[in-house]
CSV table of C-alpha atoms and ligand atoms in Angstrom, one decimal:
chain,number,residue,atom,x,y,z
A,739,UNK,CA,-0.5,28.4,-7.3
A,740,UNK,CA,-3.2,26.8,-9.4
A,741,UNK,CA,-4.8,23.8,-7.8
A,742,UNK,CA,-7.1,21.2,-9.2
A,743,UNK,CA,-9.5,20.0,-6.5
A,744,UNK,CA,-11.4,16.8,-7.2
A,745,UNK,CA,-14.5,16.3,-5.2
A,746,UNK,CA,-14.4,20.0,-4.3
A,747,UNK,CA,-18.1,20.3,-3.9
A,748,UNK,CA,-18.2,17.8,-1.1
A,749,UNK,CA,-17.9,18.4,2.7
A,750,UNK,CA,-14.2,18.6,3.2
A,751,UNK,CA,-13.5,19.8,-0.4
A,752,UNK,CA,-15.7,22.9,-0.1
A,753,UNK,CA,-14.1,23.9,3.2
A,754,UNK,CA,-10.7,23.4,1.7
A,755,UNK,CA,-11.6,25.5,-1.3
A,756,UNK,CA,-12.4,28.4,1.1
A,757,UNK,CA,-9.0,28.1,2.7
A,758,UNK,CA,-7.2,27.8,-0.6
A,759,UNK,CA,-8.9,30.9,-2.1
A,760,UNK,CA,-8.3,32.8,1.2
A,761,UNK,CA,-4.6,32.0,0.8
A,762,UNK,CA,-4.5,33.4,-2.6
A,763,UNK,CA,-4.5,30.2,-4.6
A,764,UNK,CA,-6.4,29.7,-7.8
A,765,UNK,CA,-8.9,26.9,-7.7
A,766,UNK,CA,-10.4,24.6,-10.4
A,767,UNK,CA,-13.0,22.1,-9.0
A,768,UNK,CA,-14.2,18.9,-10.7
A,769,UNK,CA,-17.0,16.9,-9.1
A,770,UNK,CA,-19.7,14.6,-10.5
A,771,UNK,CA,-22.1,15.9,-7.8
A,772,UNK,CA,-23.0,12.3,-6.9
A,773,UNK,CA,-22.8,13.2,-3.2
A,774,UNK,CA,-22.9,17.0,-3.3
A,775,UNK,CA,-24.5,20.0,-4.8
A,776,UNK,CA,-23.1,22.9,-6.8
A,777,UNK,CA,-24.7,25.2,-4.2
A,778,UNK,CA,-21.8,24.5,-1.9
A,779,UNK,CA,-19.4,26.1,-4.4
A,780,UNK,CA,-21.6,29.2,-4.9
A,781,UNK,CA,-21.4,29.6,-1.1
A,782,UNK,CA,-17.6,29.1,-1.1
A,783,UNK,CA,-17.4,32.1,-3.5
A,784,UNK,CA,-19.8,34.1,-1.4
A,785,UNK,CA,-17.7,33.5,1.7
A,786,UNK,CA,-14.4,34.3,0.1
A,787,UNK,CA,-15.4,37.0,-2.4
A,788,UNK,CA,-13.3,35.2,-4.9
A,789,UNK,CA,-14.3,33.0,-7.9
A,790,UNK,CA,-13.4,29.5,-8.7
A,791,UNK,CA,-13.9,27.4,-11.9
A,792,UNK,CA,-16.2,24.4,-11.7
A,793,UNK,CA,-16.5,21.5,-14.2
A,794,UNK,CA,-19.0,18.7,-13.7
A,795,UNK,CA,-16.7,15.9,-14.5
A,796,UNK,CA,-16.7,12.3,-13.4
A,797,UNK,CA,-13.2,10.8,-12.8
A,798,UNK,CA,-14.3,7.7,-14.7
A,799,UNK,CA,-14.4,9.8,-17.9
A,800,UNK,CA,-10.8,9.8,-19.0
A,801,UNK,CA,-11.3,12.0,-22.1
A,802,UNK,CA,-12.8,14.9,-20.1
A,803,UNK,CA,-9.9,14.7,-17.7
A,804,UNK,CA,-7.4,15.0,-20.5
A,805,UNK,CA,-9.2,17.9,-21.9
A,806,UNK,CA,-9.1,19.7,-18.6
A,807,UNK,CA,-5.3,19.1,-18.1
A,808,UNK,CA,-4.8,20.4,-21.7
A,809,UNK,CA,-6.5,23.6,-20.8
A,810,UNK,CA,-4.8,24.3,-17.5
A,811,UNK,CA,-1.3,24.2,-16.1
A,812,UNK,CA,-1.9,22.9,-12.5
A,813,UNK,CA,0.8,23.1,-9.8
A,814,UNK,CA,-0.9,20.4,-7.8
A,815,UNK,CA,-4.0,18.2,-7.4
A,816,UNK,CA,-5.9,17.7,-4.2
A,817,UNK,CA,-7.8,14.5,-4.6
A,818,UNK,CA,-11.0,14.3,-2.4
A,819,UNK,CA,-13.3,12.6,-4.9
A,820,UNK,CA,-14.5,9.2,-3.8
A,821,UNK,CA,-17.3,7.3,-2.3
A,822,UNK,CA,-17.1,7.0,1.5
A,823,UNK,CA,-20.0,5.1,3.1
A,824,UNK,CA,-18.5,2.1,4.9
A,825,UNK,CA,-21.7,0.1,5.0
A,826,UNK,CA,-22.6,0.7,1.4
A,827,UNK,CA,-19.1,-0.4,0.4
A,828,UNK,CA,-19.8,-3.8,2.0
A,829,UNK,CA,-23.0,-4.1,0.0
A,830,UNK,CA,-21.6,-2.9,-3.4
A,831,UNK,CA,-17.8,-3.4,-3.3
A,832,UNK,CA,-17.3,-3.3,-7.0
A,833,UNK,CA,-18.8,0.2,-7.2
A,834,UNK,CA,-16.4,1.4,-4.6
A,835,UNK,CA,-13.4,-0.2,-6.2
A,836,UNK,CA,-14.3,1.1,-9.6
A,837,UNK,CA,-15.1,4.6,-8.5
A,838,UNK,CA,-12.3,5.2,-6.0
A,839,UNK,CA,-9.5,3.1,-7.5
A,840,UNK,CA,-10.2,3.4,-11.2
A,841,UNK,CA,-11.1,7.1,-10.7
A,842,UNK,CA,-7.7,7.6,-9.1
A,843,UNK,CA,-5.8,5.7,-11.8
A,844,UNK,CA,-7.5,7.8,-14.5
A,845,UNK,CA,-6.6,11.0,-12.6
A,846,UNK,CA,-2.9,9.9,-12.2
A,847,UNK,CA,-2.7,8.9,-15.9
A,848,UNK,CA,-4.0,12.3,-16.9
A,849,UNK,CA,-1.6,14.0,-14.5
A,850,UNK,CA,1.4,12.0,-15.8
A,851,UNK,CA,0.5,12.8,-19.4
A,852,UNK,CA,0.5,16.5,-18.7
A,853,UNK,CA,3.5,16.5,-16.3
A,854,UNK,CA,1.6,17.4,-13.2
A,855,UNK,CA,3.2,15.3,-10.5
A,856,UNK,CA,2.1,16.6,-7.1
A,857,UNK,CA,-1.0,15.0,-5.6
A,858,UNK,CA,-2.4,15.4,-2.1
A,859,UNK,CA,-4.6,12.4,-1.4
A,860,UNK,CA,-7.5,12.1,1.2
A,861,UNK,CA,-6.6,9.0,3.1
A,862,UNK,CA,-8.1,8.0,6.5
A,863,UNK,CA,-7.3,6.8,9.9
A,864,UNK,CA,-9.2,3.7,8.8
A,865,UNK,CA,-5.9,2.4,7.2
A,866,UNK,CA,-4.7,1.7,10.7
A,867,UNK,CA,-7.3,-1.0,11.1
A,868,UNK,CA,-7.5,-2.0,14.8
A,869,UNK,CA,-4.4,-0.2,16.3
A,870,UNK,CA,-2.6,-2.0,19.1
A,871,UNK,CA,-2.2,1.2,21.0
A,872,UNK,CA,-3.0,4.9,20.9
A,873,UNK,CA,-2.0,7.5,20.0
A,874,UNK,CA,-1.4,6.3,16.4
A,875,UNK,CA,1.8,7.4,14.6
A,876,UNK,CA,2.3,7.3,10.8
A,877,UNK,CA,4.7,4.3,11.3
A,878,UNK,CA,1.9,2.0,12.7
A,879,UNK,CA,1.1,-1.0,10.6
A,880,UNK,CA,-1.8,-0.6,8.2
A,881,UNK,CA,-4.7,-3.0,7.4
A,882,UNK,CA,-8.3,-2.6,6.3
A,883,UNK,CA,-11.6,-4.3,7.4
A,884,UNK,CA,-14.0,-3.2,4.7
A,885,UNK,CA,-14.0,-2.4,0.9
A,886,UNK,CA,-14.0,1.4,1.7
A,887,UNK,CA,-10.9,1.0,3.8
A,888,UNK,CA,-9.2,-1.2,1.3
A,889,UNK,CA,-9.7,1.5,-1.4
A,890,UNK,CA,-7.8,3.9,0.8
A,891,UNK,CA,-5.1,1.4,1.5
A,892,UNK,CA,-4.8,0.3,-2.1
A,893,UNK,CA,-4.7,3.9,-3.5
A,894,UNK,CA,-1.9,4.7,-1.0
A,895,UNK,CA,0.0,1.7,-2.3
A,896,UNK,CA,-0.6,2.6,-6.0
A,897,UNK,CA,0.6,6.1,-5.3
A,898,UNK,CA,3.8,4.8,-3.6
A,899,UNK,CA,4.4,2.5,-6.6
A,900,UNK,CA,4.1,5.6,-8.9
A,901,UNK,CA,6.8,7.3,-7.0
A,902,UNK,CA,9.0,4.2,-7.1
A,903,UNK,CA,8.6,4.1,-10.9
A,904,UNK,CA,9.3,7.8,-11.4
A,905,UNK,CA,11.1,9.9,-8.7
A,906,UNK,CA,9.7,13.1,-9.9
A,907,UNK,CA,6.3,12.4,-8.3
A,908,UNK,CA,5.4,14.2,-5.1
A,909,UNK,CA,2.8,12.2,-3.2
A,910,UNK,CA,1.2,13.5,0.0
A,911,UNK,CA,-0.9,11.1,1.9
A,912,UNK,CA,-3.1,12.9,4.5
A,913,UNK,CA,-4.7,10.5,6.9
A,914,UNK,CA,-7.8,12.2,8.4
A,915,UNK,CA,-9.2,11.3,11.7
A,916,UNK,CA,-12.9,12.3,12.3
A,917,UNK,CA,-13.8,15.5,10.5
A,918,UNK,CA,-16.7,17.4,12.0
A,919,UNK,CA,-17.9,21.0,12.3
A,920,UNK,CA,-18.6,23.6,9.7
A,921,UNK,CA,-17.5,27.0,8.5
A,922,UNK,CA,-18.1,29.8,11.0
A,923,UNK,CA,-20.4,31.6,8.6
A,924,UNK,CA,-22.9,28.6,8.7
A,925,UNK,CA,-23.1,28.8,4.9
A,926,UNK,CA,-21.3,25.5,4.2
A,927,UNK,CA,-21.3,22.3,6.2
A,928,UNK,CA,-21.9,18.6,6.0
A,929,UNK,CA,-25.0,17.5,4.1
A,930,UNK,CA,-25.2,13.8,4.2
A,931,UNK,CA,-27.8,12.1,1.9
A,932,UNK,CA,-30.2,9.9,3.7
A,933,UNK,CA,-29.7,8.8,7.3
A,934,UNK,CA,-26.2,9.8,8.5
A,935,UNK,CA,-23.7,7.1,9.3
A,936,UNK,CA,-21.4,9.3,11.3
A,937,UNK,CA,-21.9,10.4,14.9
A,938,UNK,CA,-21.8,14.2,14.6
A,939,UNK,CA,-24.3,14.7,11.7
A,940,UNK,CA,-26.6,12.1,13.4
A,941,UNK,CA,-26.6,14.0,16.7
A,942,UNK,CA,-27.2,17.3,14.9
A,943,UNK,CA,-30.1,15.9,13.1
A,944,UNK,CA,-31.6,14.6,16.4
A,945,UNK,CA,-31.0,18.1,17.9
A,946,UNK,CA,-32.9,19.8,15.0
A,947,UNK,CA,-35.7,17.3,15.3
A,948,UNK,CA,-35.1,15.5,12.0
A,949,UNK,CA,-34.3,12.2,13.7
A,950,UNK,CA,-35.9,10.9,16.9
A,951,UNK,CA,-33.0,9.5,18.9
A,952,UNK,CA,-29.4,8.4,18.6
A,953,UNK,CA,-28.4,4.8,19.1
A,954,UNK,CA,-25.1,4.7,21.0
A,955,UNK,CA,-23.3,1.7,19.6
A,956,UNK,CA,-22.1,-0.1,22.7
A,957,UNK,CA,-21.1,1.0,26.2
A,958,UNK,CA,-18.9,-2.0,27.1
A,959,UNK,CA,-15.7,-0.9,25.4
A,960,UNK,CA,-12.5,-0.7,27.5
A,961,UNK,CA,-12.7,3.1,27.5
A,962,UNK,CA,-13.4,5.7,30.3
A,963,UNK,CA,-17.2,5.4,30.0
A,964,UNK,CA,-17.5,2.3,27.9
A,965,UNK,CA,-18.4,4.1,24.6
A,966,UNK,CA,-16.2,4.4,21.6
A,967,UNK,CA,-13.4,7.1,21.6
A,968,UNK,CA,-12.4,9.0,18.4
A,969,UNK,CA,-10.3,12.0,17.5
A,970,UNK,CA,-12.7,14.6,16.2
A,971,UNK,CA,-11.1,17.4,14.1
A,972,UNK,CA,-12.7,20.6,13.0
A,973,UNK,CA,-13.1,20.6,9.3
A,974,UNK,CA,-11.5,24.1,8.9
A,975,UNK,CA,-8.4,22.9,10.8
A,976,UNK,CA,-8.3,19.9,8.5
A,977,UNK,CA,-8.7,22.2,5.4
A,978,UNK,CA,-5.8,24.3,6.7
A,979,UNK,CA,-3.7,21.1,6.8
A,980,UNK,CA,-4.1,21.0,3.0
A,981,UNK,CA,-2.9,24.6,2.6
A,982,UNK,CA,0.1,23.9,4.8
A,983,UNK,CA,0.9,20.7,2.9
A,984,UNK,CA,0.9,22.7,-0.4
A,985,UNK,CA,3.0,25.5,1.0
A,986,UNK,CA,5.7,23.1,2.3
A,987,UNK,CA,5.7,20.4,-0.3
A,988,UNK,CA,5.0,21.8,-3.7
A,989,UNK,CA,8.2,21.6,-5.7
A,990,UNK,CA,9.5,18.7,-3.6
A,991,UNK,CA,9.4,15.0,-4.5
A,992,UNK,CA,8.8,11.8,-2.5
A,993,UNK,CA,6.0,10.2,-0.5
A,994,UNK,CA,5.0,12.2,2.5
A,995,UNK,CA,2.5,10.8,5.0
A,996,UNK,CA,0.8,12.7,7.7
A,997,UNK,CA,-1.9,12.2,10.4
A,998,UNK,CA,-4.3,15.0,10.6
A,999,UNK,CA,-6.1,14.8,14.0
A,1000,UNK,CA,-6.1,16.8,17.3
A,1001,UNK,CA,-4.3,14.1,19.4
A,1002,UNK,CA,-7.2,14.0,21.8
A,1003,UNK,CA,-10.0,11.4,21.9
A,1004,UNK,CA,-13.6,12.0,23.0
A,1005,UNK,CA,-16.2,9.3,23.9
A,1006,UNK,CA,-19.7,9.2,22.4
A,1007,UNK,CA,-21.2,10.3,25.7
A,1008,UNK,CA,-18.7,13.2,25.9
A,1009,UNK,CA,-19.7,14.3,22.4
A,1010,UNK,CA,-23.4,14.1,23.3
A,1011,UNK,CA,-22.8,16.3,26.4
A,1012,UNK,CA,-20.7,18.8,24.4
A,1013,UNK,CA,-23.4,19.0,21.7
A,1014,UNK,CA,-26.2,19.6,24.3
A,1015,UNK,CA,-24.2,22.4,25.7
A,1016,UNK,CA,-23.5,24.0,22.3
A,1017,UNK,CA,-27.1,23.7,21.0
A,1018,UNK,CA,-29.1,24.0,24.2
A,1019,UNK,CA,-31.1,21.0,23.0
A,1020,UNK,CA,-31.5,17.6,24.7
A,1021,UNK,CA,-30.1,14.7,22.7
A,1022,UNK,CA,-32.3,11.6,23.2
A,1023,UNK,CA,-30.3,8.4,23.0
A,1024,UNK,CA,-30.3,4.8,23.9
A,1025,UNK,CA,-27.6,2.3,24.3
A,1026,UNK,CA,-27.6,-0.5,21.6
A,1027,UNK,CA,-25.3,-3.3,20.6
A,1028,UNK,CA,-21.8,-2.5,19.2
A,1029,UNK,CA,-21.7,-1.7,15.5
A,1030,UNK,CA,-19.8,-4.5,13.7
A,1031,UNK,CA,-16.3,-3.6,12.7
A,1032,UNK,CA,-16.0,-0.7,15.2
A,1033,UNK,CA,-12.9,-0.3,17.3
A,1034,UNK,CA,-12.8,0.9,20.9
A,1035,UNK,CA,-10.4,3.8,20.7
A,1036,UNK,CA,-8.6,5.8,18.0
A,1037,UNK,CA,-6.7,9.0,18.2
A,1038,UNK,CA,-3.7,10.5,16.4
A,1039,UNK,CA,-0.2,11.4,17.1
A,1040,UNK,CA,0.0,14.5,14.8
A,1041,UNK,CA,3.4,15.6,15.8
A,1042,UNK,CA,4.9,15.0,12.4
A,1043,UNK,CA,2.4,17.4,10.7
A,1044,UNK,CA,3.2,19.9,13.4
A,1045,UNK,CA,6.9,19.6,13.0
A,1046,UNK,CA,7.2,19.3,9.3
A,1047,UNK,CA,4.2,21.3,8.0
A,1048,UNK,CA,4.0,23.8,10.8
A,1049,UNK,CA,0.3,22.8,11.2
A,1050,UNK,CA,-1.7,22.6,14.4
A,1051,UNK,CA,-5.3,22.5,15.2
A,1052,UNK,CA,-6.9,25.6,16.7
A,1053,UNK,CA,-10.5,24.6,17.3
A,1054,UNK,CA,-11.6,22.5,20.3
A,1055,UNK,CA,-14.7,20.3,20.8
A,1056,UNK,CA,-17.0,23.2,21.9
A,1057,UNK,CA,-16.3,25.1,18.7
A,1058,UNK,CA,-16.8,21.9,16.6
A,1059,UNK,CA,-20.2,21.4,18.2
A,1060,UNK,CA,-21.2,25.1,18.0
A,1061,UNK,CA,-20.3,25.4,14.3
A,1062,UNK,CA,-22.0,22.1,13.5
A,1063,UNK,CA,-25.2,23.4,15.2
A,1064,UNK,CA,-24.9,26.8,13.6
A,1065,UNK,CA,-24.9,25.1,10.1
A,1066,UNK,CA,-27.6,22.5,11.0
A,1067,UNK,CA,-30.0,25.0,12.6
A,1068,UNK,CA,-29.6,27.4,9.6
A,1069,UNK,CA,-30.1,24.5,7.2
A,1070,UNK,CA,-32.3,21.8,8.6
A,1071,UNK,CA,-32.6,20.3,5.1
A,1072,UNK,CA,-29.0,20.9,4.1
A,1073,UNK,CA,-28.5,22.6,0.8
A,1074,UNK,CA,-31.9,21.6,-0.5
B,261,LIG,P1,-18.1,14.0,0.2
B,261,LIG,O1,-18.9,12.8,-0.3
B,261,LIG,O2,-18.8,15.1,0.9
B,261,LIG,O3,-17.1,14.5,-0.9
B,261,LIG,C1,-16.6,13.7,-2.0
B,261,LIG,C2,-17.0,14.3,-3.3
B,261,LIG,O4,-16.5,13.5,-4.4
B,261,LIG,C3,-18.5,14.5,-3.5
B,261,LIG,O5,-18.8,15.8,-3.8
B,261,LIG,C4,-18.8,13.6,-4.7
B,261,LIG,O6,-19.8,14.1,-5.5
B,261,LIG,C5,-17.4,13.5,-5.4
B,261,LIG,N1,-17.2,12.3,-6.2
B,261,LIG,C6,-17.3,11.0,-5.8
B,261,LIG,N2,-17.0,10.2,-6.8
B,261,LIG,C7,-16.6,11.0,-7.9
B,261,LIG,C8,-16.2,10.7,-9.2
B,261,LIG,N3,-16.1,9.5,-9.7
B,261,LIG,N4,-15.9,11.8,-10.0
B,261,LIG,C9,-16.0,13.1,-9.5
B,261,LIG,N5,-16.5,13.4,-8.3
B,261,LIG,C10,-16.8,12.3,-7.5
B,261,LIG,O7,-17.0,13.4,1.3
B,261,LIG,P2,-16.0,14.1,2.2
B,261,LIG,O8,-16.4,13.8,3.6
B,261,LIG,O9,-15.8,15.5,1.8
B,261,LIG,O10,-14.7,13.3,2.0
B,261,LIG,C11,-13.7,13.7,1.0
B,261,LIG,C12,-12.6,12.7,1.0
B,261,LIG,O11,-12.1,12.5,2.3
B,261,LIG,C13,-13.1,11.3,0.5
B,261,LIG,O12,-12.1,10.7,-0.3
B,261,LIG,C14,-13.2,10.5,1.8
B,261,LIG,O13,-13.1,9.2,1.6
B,261,LIG,C15,-12.1,11.1,2.6
B,261,LIG,N6,-12.3,11.0,4.1
B,261,LIG,C16,-13.4,11.4,4.6
B,261,LIG,C17,-13.6,11.3,6.0
B,261,LIG,C18,-14.9,11.8,6.6
B,261,LIG,O14,-15.2,11.3,7.7
B,261,LIG,N7,-15.7,12.7,6.0
B,261,LIG,C19,-12.6,10.7,6.8
B,261,LIG,C20,-11.5,10.2,6.2
B,261,LIG,C21,-11.3,10.4,4.8
B,262,LIG,N1,-21.6,6.0,16.8
B,262,LIG,C1,-22.7,5.8,17.6
B,262,LIG,N2,-23.9,6.0,17.0
B,262,LIG,C2,-24.0,6.4,15.7
B,262,LIG,C3,-22.9,6.7,14.9
B,262,LIG,C4,-21.6,6.4,15.5
B,262,LIG,O1,-22.6,5.5,18.7
B,262,LIG,O2,-25.2,6.5,15.2
B,262,LIG,C5,-20.3,5.9,17.5
B,262,LIG,C6,-19.4,4.8,16.8
B,262,LIG,O3,-19.6,3.6,17.4
B,262,LIG,C7,-18.0,5.4,17.1
B,262,LIG,C8,-18.2,6.9,17.1
B,262,LIG,O4,-19.6,7.1,17.4
B,262,LIG,O5,-17.5,5.0,18.4
B,262,LIG,C9,-17.8,7.6,15.9
B,262,LIG,O6,-18.4,6.9,14.8
B,262,LIG,P1,-18.3,7.5,13.3
B,262,LIG,O7,-19.1,6.6,12.4
B,262,LIG,O8,-18.7,8.9,13.2
B,262,LIG,O9,-16.8,7.4,13.0
B,262,LIG,P2,-15.8,6.1,12.8
B,262,LIG,O10,-16.3,5.0,13.6
B,262,LIG,O11,-15.8,5.8,11.4
B,262,LIG,O12,-14.5,6.6,13.3
């Protein structure tokens, strides 16, 4: 199978490229490198001993996309490319709407013009808004509280409309919970620009001495220890979810929606403890106010992906922390 991976130089994309190559698929990556570096793709090739094709292309450049589809016959597209910082999306919403939504429309137009109709889209648990209960199944109502979340929700709706208009489309919506960890080799991992927004990269930068202390955003939530609970999933397990989705769904049609999470929630304090154990470092933290827009608890019911895709997670919280620390301690400055 020949797969186009948009945003393939990024965190989840690079790990997915490894799994695709190791499963014998041919990979073409496009990325504008706005939040990544080409180095990640060199490392992907080192890890796998296989080569992939890379083109520095922005999804906003329609003409380049058409040229790419003219040159290749893809079996499917995995669409990771997008901006993902929630806070920034509140500050500059139009940039997010243009990049994520217009970028996706351009991609789908190019796909339609060249009769490529299977797309696997990186959606997010953020589309469940504030769930009324946990665990969350795919049938839960959706809503969004910030422009980033709305881009995910709108793109899901756009892709569903596409299927309604033409039943040959094959739309796979993968709703990720909280991806963390890194490849076992320590050669690729998460390399956020500036100060990380997410918990795990923040903790690992405190551990490595790059940041002084973690702010724990609130300890008065209705959870076991008062801190927020999330479903952290190892990025390699997540990447494998994409391989399984392709294996099961290429050649089919319809709209297929799956949660990709472990089904188990961990609190912020539990993550700190697990990371201290994995790294042997003390994580300094203090409790601060809640972060606006945060929810108390969020974890997945991933039975559908288990049943239909034959996918399950294999890596627990200790491995997530150990692999994050391995990458971070080998690369205190990321890919720089
Ligand atoms: P990332 O920023 O590491 O990767 C995204 C890649 O897309 C980057 O390499 C960036 O350079 C590229 N890109 C952005 N806009 C582009 C454009 N217009 N044209 C071409 N390339 C472009 O992010 P990630 O964590 O790997 O996330 C991948 C996808 O998964 C994103 O769509 C994100 O919204 C989604 N997602 C991520 C998380 C998470 O916590 N990391 C959770 C849920 C969903
Ligand atoms: N969190 C925190 N300090 C940080 C970053 C995150 O206490 O510096 C908490 C946050 O309130 C949430 C959990 O860690 O309860 C996971 O946050 P993250 O931003 O990684 O994921 P999301 O909230 O988007 O699921």
